[in-house]
């Protein structure tokens, strides 16, 4: 492209066909420069897409690792609960269930009656 850019228009004594050819070459050079700019822009867009895909893959891998750890913890908890239920006596289980039921009922009462009376100071009347 640099070789063509150094050309100068032909003087008055030259054939009109050569002048037209020179004009077409200049037009081709402008189109080539425009195409080169578009290719550069497309290249940068594809690099940005690649970076985004890589970051999303890393996020998915971290999420997968987190879910695997959660699954392992859940499995250990399930095995421990099975072991506790198999070895605990019935009276202990009865007390634990009663404490759990009354605890849930107590939390419901607190949420329903005590916290319902508390108003937000920023709430409009």
PDB file of C-alpha atoms in Angstrom, residues 4-125:
ATOM      1  CA  UNK A   4       0.888   3.124  -4.316  1.00  0.00           C
ATOM      2  CA  UNK A   5       0.508   6.068  -1.952  1.00  0.00           C
ATOM      3  CA  UNK A   6       3.667   7.700  -3.354  1.00  0.00           C
ATOM      4  CA  UNK A   7       2.236   8.046  -6.828  1.00  0.00           C
ATOM      5  CA  UNK A   8       1.262  11.459  -8.035  1.00  0.00           C
ATOM      6  CA  UNK A   9      -1.469  12.368 -10.458  1.00  0.00           C
ATOM      7  CA  UNK A  10      -0.417  12.362 -14.092  1.00  0.00           C
ATOM      8  CA  UNK A  11       0.067  15.709 -15.888  1.00  0.00           C
ATOM      9  CA  UNK A  12      -2.284  17.221 -18.485  1.00  0.00           C
ATOM     10  CA  UNK A  13      -0.714  15.513 -21.489  1.00  0.00           C
ATOM     11  CA  UNK A  14      -1.646  12.007 -20.349  1.00  0.00           C
ATOM     12  CA  UNK A  15      -4.461   9.896 -21.670  1.00  0.00           C
ATOM     13  CA  UNK A  16      -7.825  10.018 -19.805  1.00  0.00           C
ATOM     14  CA  UNK A  17      -7.694   6.226 -19.376  1.00  0.00           C
ATOM     15  CA  UNK A  18      -4.522   6.474 -17.327  1.00  0.00           C
ATOM     16  CA  UNK A  19      -6.100   9.166 -15.178  1.00  0.00           C
ATOM     17  CA  UNK A  20      -9.121   6.936 -14.631  1.00  0.00           C
ATOM     18  CA  UNK A  21      -6.841   3.983 -13.756  1.00  0.00           C
ATOM     19  CA  UNK A  22      -4.985   6.169 -11.274  1.00  0.00           C
ATOM     20  CA  UNK A  23      -8.284   7.236  -9.701  1.00  0.00           C
ATOM     21  CA  UNK A  24      -9.401   3.589  -9.441  1.00  0.00           C
ATOM     22  CA  UNK A  25      -6.121   2.661  -7.752  1.00  0.00           C
ATOM     23  CA  UNK A  26      -6.579   5.425  -5.222  1.00  0.00           C
ATOM     24  CA  UNK A  27     -10.131   4.231  -4.602  1.00  0.00           C
ATOM     25  CA  UNK A  28      -8.836   0.663  -4.146  1.00  0.00           C
ATOM     26  CA  UNK A  29      -6.238   1.955  -1.681  1.00  0.00           C
ATOM     27  CA  UNK A  30      -8.948   3.715   0.351  1.00  0.00           C
ATOM     28  CA  UNK A  31     -11.050   0.541   0.334  1.00  0.00           C
ATOM     29  CA  UNK A  32      -8.042  -1.522   1.430  1.00  0.00           C
ATOM     30  CA  UNK A  33      -7.358   0.876   4.306  1.00  0.00           C
ATOM     31  CA  UNK A  34     -11.004   0.732   5.309  1.00  0.00           C
ATOM     32  CA  UNK A  35     -10.951  -3.059   5.145  1.00  0.00           C
ATOM     33  CA  UNK A  36      -7.752  -3.183   7.213  1.00  0.00           C
ATOM     34  CA  UNK A  37      -9.399  -0.995   9.885  1.00  0.00           C
ATOM     35  CA  UNK A  38     -12.443  -3.278   9.946  1.00  0.00           C
ATOM     36  CA  UNK A  39     -10.261  -6.381  10.240  1.00  0.00           C
ATOM     37  CA  UNK A  40      -8.395  -4.775  13.145  1.00  0.00           C
ATOM     38  CA  UNK A  41     -11.683  -3.930  14.865  1.00  0.00           C
ATOM     39  CA  UNK A  42     -12.970  -7.469  14.305  1.00  0.00           C
ATOM     40  CA  UNK A  43      -9.730  -8.869  15.704  1.00  0.00           C
ATOM     41  CA  UNK A  44     -10.057  -6.797  18.877  1.00  0.00           C
ATOM     42  CA  UNK A  45     -13.717  -7.848  19.261  1.00  0.00           C
ATOM     43  CA  UNK A  46     -12.762 -11.507  18.913  1.00  0.00           C
ATOM     44  CA  UNK A  47     -10.021 -11.059  21.548  1.00  0.00           C
ATOM     45  CA  UNK A  48     -12.566  -9.465  23.909  1.00  0.00           C
ATOM     46  CA  UNK A  49     -14.993 -12.338  23.311  1.00  0.00           C
ATOM     47  CA  UNK A  50     -12.213 -14.847  24.029  1.00  0.00           C
ATOM     48  CA  UNK A  51     -11.335 -13.062  27.293  1.00  0.00           C
ATOM     49  CA  UNK A  52     -14.987 -13.025  28.326  1.00  0.00           C
ATOM     50  CA  UNK A  53     -15.410 -16.735  27.553  1.00  0.00           C
ATOM     51  CA  UNK A  54     -12.296 -17.556  29.584  1.00  0.00           C
ATOM     52  CA  UNK A  55     -13.521 -15.546  32.575  1.00  0.00           C
ATOM     53  CA  UNK A  56     -16.944 -17.216  32.402  1.00  0.00           C
ATOM     54  CA  UNK A  57     -15.283 -20.649  32.246  1.00  0.00           C
ATOM     55  CA  UNK A  58     -13.286 -19.798  35.376  1.00  0.00           C
ATOM     56  CA  UNK A  59     -16.507 -18.698  37.093  1.00  0.00           C
ATOM     57  CA  UNK A  60     -18.218 -21.964  36.120  1.00  0.00           C
ATOM     58  CA  UNK A  61     -15.273 -23.984  37.438  1.00  0.00           C
ATOM     59  CA  UNK A  62     -15.376 -22.135  40.778  1.00  0.00           C
ATOM     60  CA  UNK A  63     -19.144 -22.647  40.969  1.00  0.00           C
ATOM     61  CA  UNK A  64     -18.726 -26.346  40.213  1.00  0.00           C
ATOM     62  CA  UNK A  65     -16.079 -26.644  42.940  1.00  0.00           C
ATOM     63  CA  UNK A  66     -18.379 -24.883  45.418  1.00  0.00           C
ATOM     64  CA  UNK A  67     -21.268 -27.212  44.628  1.00  0.00           C
ATOM     65  CA  UNK A  68     -18.995 -30.248  44.923  1.00  0.00           C
ATOM     66  CA  UNK A  69     -17.842 -29.085  48.372  1.00  0.00           C
ATOM     67  CA  UNK A  70     -21.468 -28.493  49.386  1.00  0.00           C
ATOM     68  CA  UNK A  71     -22.408 -31.966  48.152  1.00  0.00           C
ATOM     69  CA  UNK A  72     -19.568 -33.516  50.156  1.00  0.00           C
ATOM     70  CA  UNK A  73     -20.612 -31.605  53.304  1.00  0.00           C
ATOM     71  CA  UNK A  74     -24.232 -32.610  52.788  1.00  0.00           C
ATOM     72  CA  UNK A  75     -23.222 -36.259  52.359  1.00  0.00           C
ATOM     73  CA  UNK A  76     -21.129 -36.182  55.570  1.00  0.00           C
ATOM     74  CA  UNK A  77     -24.007 -34.539  57.462  1.00  0.00           C
ATOM     75  CA  UNK A  78     -26.430 -37.152  56.155  1.00  0.00           C
ATOM     76  CA  UNK A  79     -24.129 -39.984  57.226  1.00  0.00           C
ATOM     77  CA  UNK A  80     -23.654 -38.425  60.671  1.00  0.00           C
ATOM     78  CA  UNK A  81     -27.408 -37.992  61.091  1.00  0.00           C
ATOM     79  CA  UNK A  82     -27.981 -41.613  60.061  1.00  0.00           C
ATOM     80  CA  UNK A  83     -25.368 -42.740  62.559  1.00  0.00           C
ATOM     81  CA  UNK A  84     -26.906 -40.564  65.311  1.00  0.00           C
ATOM     82  CA  UNK A  85     -30.393 -41.878  64.605  1.00  0.00           C
ATOM     83  CA  UNK A  86     -29.163 -45.468  64.604  1.00  0.00           C
ATOM     84  CA  UNK A  87     -27.302 -45.167  67.914  1.00  0.00           C
ATOM     85  CA  UNK A  88     -29.463 -42.712  69.903  1.00  0.00           C
ATOM     86  CA  UNK A  89     -32.111 -43.916  72.306  1.00  0.00           C
ATOM     87  CA  UNK A  90     -35.768 -43.088  71.773  1.00  0.00           C
ATOM     88  CA  UNK A  91     -36.132 -40.725  74.756  1.00  0.00           C
ATOM     89  CA  UNK A  92     -33.271 -38.533  73.508  1.00  0.00           C
ATOM     90  CA  UNK A  93     -34.859 -38.356  70.062  1.00  0.00           C
ATOM     91  CA  UNK A  94     -38.243 -37.459  71.591  1.00  0.00           C
ATOM     92  CA  UNK A  95     -36.684 -34.563  73.512  1.00  0.00           C
ATOM     93  CA  UNK A  96     -34.815 -33.351  70.450  1.00  0.00           C
ATOM     94  CA  UNK A  97     -37.975 -33.403  68.303  1.00  0.00           C
ATOM     95  CA  UNK A  98     -39.934 -31.563  71.025  1.00  0.00           C
ATOM     96  CA  UNK A  99     -37.245 -28.892  71.319  1.00  0.00           C
ATOM     97  CA  UNK A 100     -37.198 -28.486  67.557  1.00  0.00           C
ATOM     98  CA  UNK A 101     -41.006 -28.231  67.239  1.00  0.00           C
ATOM     99  CA  UNK A 102     -41.369 -25.784  70.136  1.00  0.00           C
ATOM    100  CA  UNK A 103     -38.434 -23.766  68.835  1.00  0.00           C
ATOM    101  CA  UNK A 104     -40.082 -23.379  65.428  1.00  0.00           C
ATOM    102  CA  UNK A 105     -43.415 -22.477  67.053  1.00  0.00           C
ATOM    103  CA  UNK A 106     -41.625 -19.943  69.297  1.00  0.00           C
ATOM    104  CA  UNK A 107     -39.864 -18.340  66.347  1.00  0.00           C
ATOM    105  CA  UNK A 108     -43.177 -18.155  64.478  1.00  0.00           C
ATOM    106  CA  UNK A 109     -44.854 -16.475  67.498  1.00  0.00           C
ATOM    107  CA  UNK A 110     -42.019 -13.974  67.813  1.00  0.00           C
ATOM    108  CA  UNK A 111     -42.122 -13.179  64.105  1.00  0.00           C
ATOM    109  CA  UNK A 112     -45.912 -12.922  64.018  1.00  0.00           C
ATOM    110  CA  UNK A 113     -46.673 -10.958  67.182  1.00  0.00           C
ATOM    111  CA  UNK A 114     -43.585  -9.246  68.501  1.00  0.00           C
ATOM    112  CA  UNK A 115     -41.884  -8.201  65.276  1.00  0.00           C
ATOM    113  CA  UNK A 116     -45.186  -7.297  63.602  1.00  0.00           C
ATOM    114  CA  UNK A 117     -45.657  -4.485  66.165  1.00  0.00           C
ATOM    115  CA  UNK A 118     -42.323  -2.899  65.251  1.00  0.00           C
ATOM    116  CA  UNK A 119     -42.839  -0.278  62.572  1.00  0.00           C
ATOM    117  CA  UNK A 120     -40.240   1.043  60.197  1.00  0.00           C
ATOM    118  CA  UNK A 121     -39.428   4.637  61.224  1.00  0.00           C
ATOM    119  CA  UNK A 122     -38.902   5.557  57.564  1.00  0.00           C
ATOM    120  CA  UNK A 123     -42.240   4.124  56.446  1.00  0.00           C
ATOM    121  CA  UNK A 124     -44.818   6.698  55.396  1.00  0.00           C
ATOM    122  CA  UNK A 125     -48.088   6.675  57.404  1.00  0.00           C
TER     123      UNK A 125
END
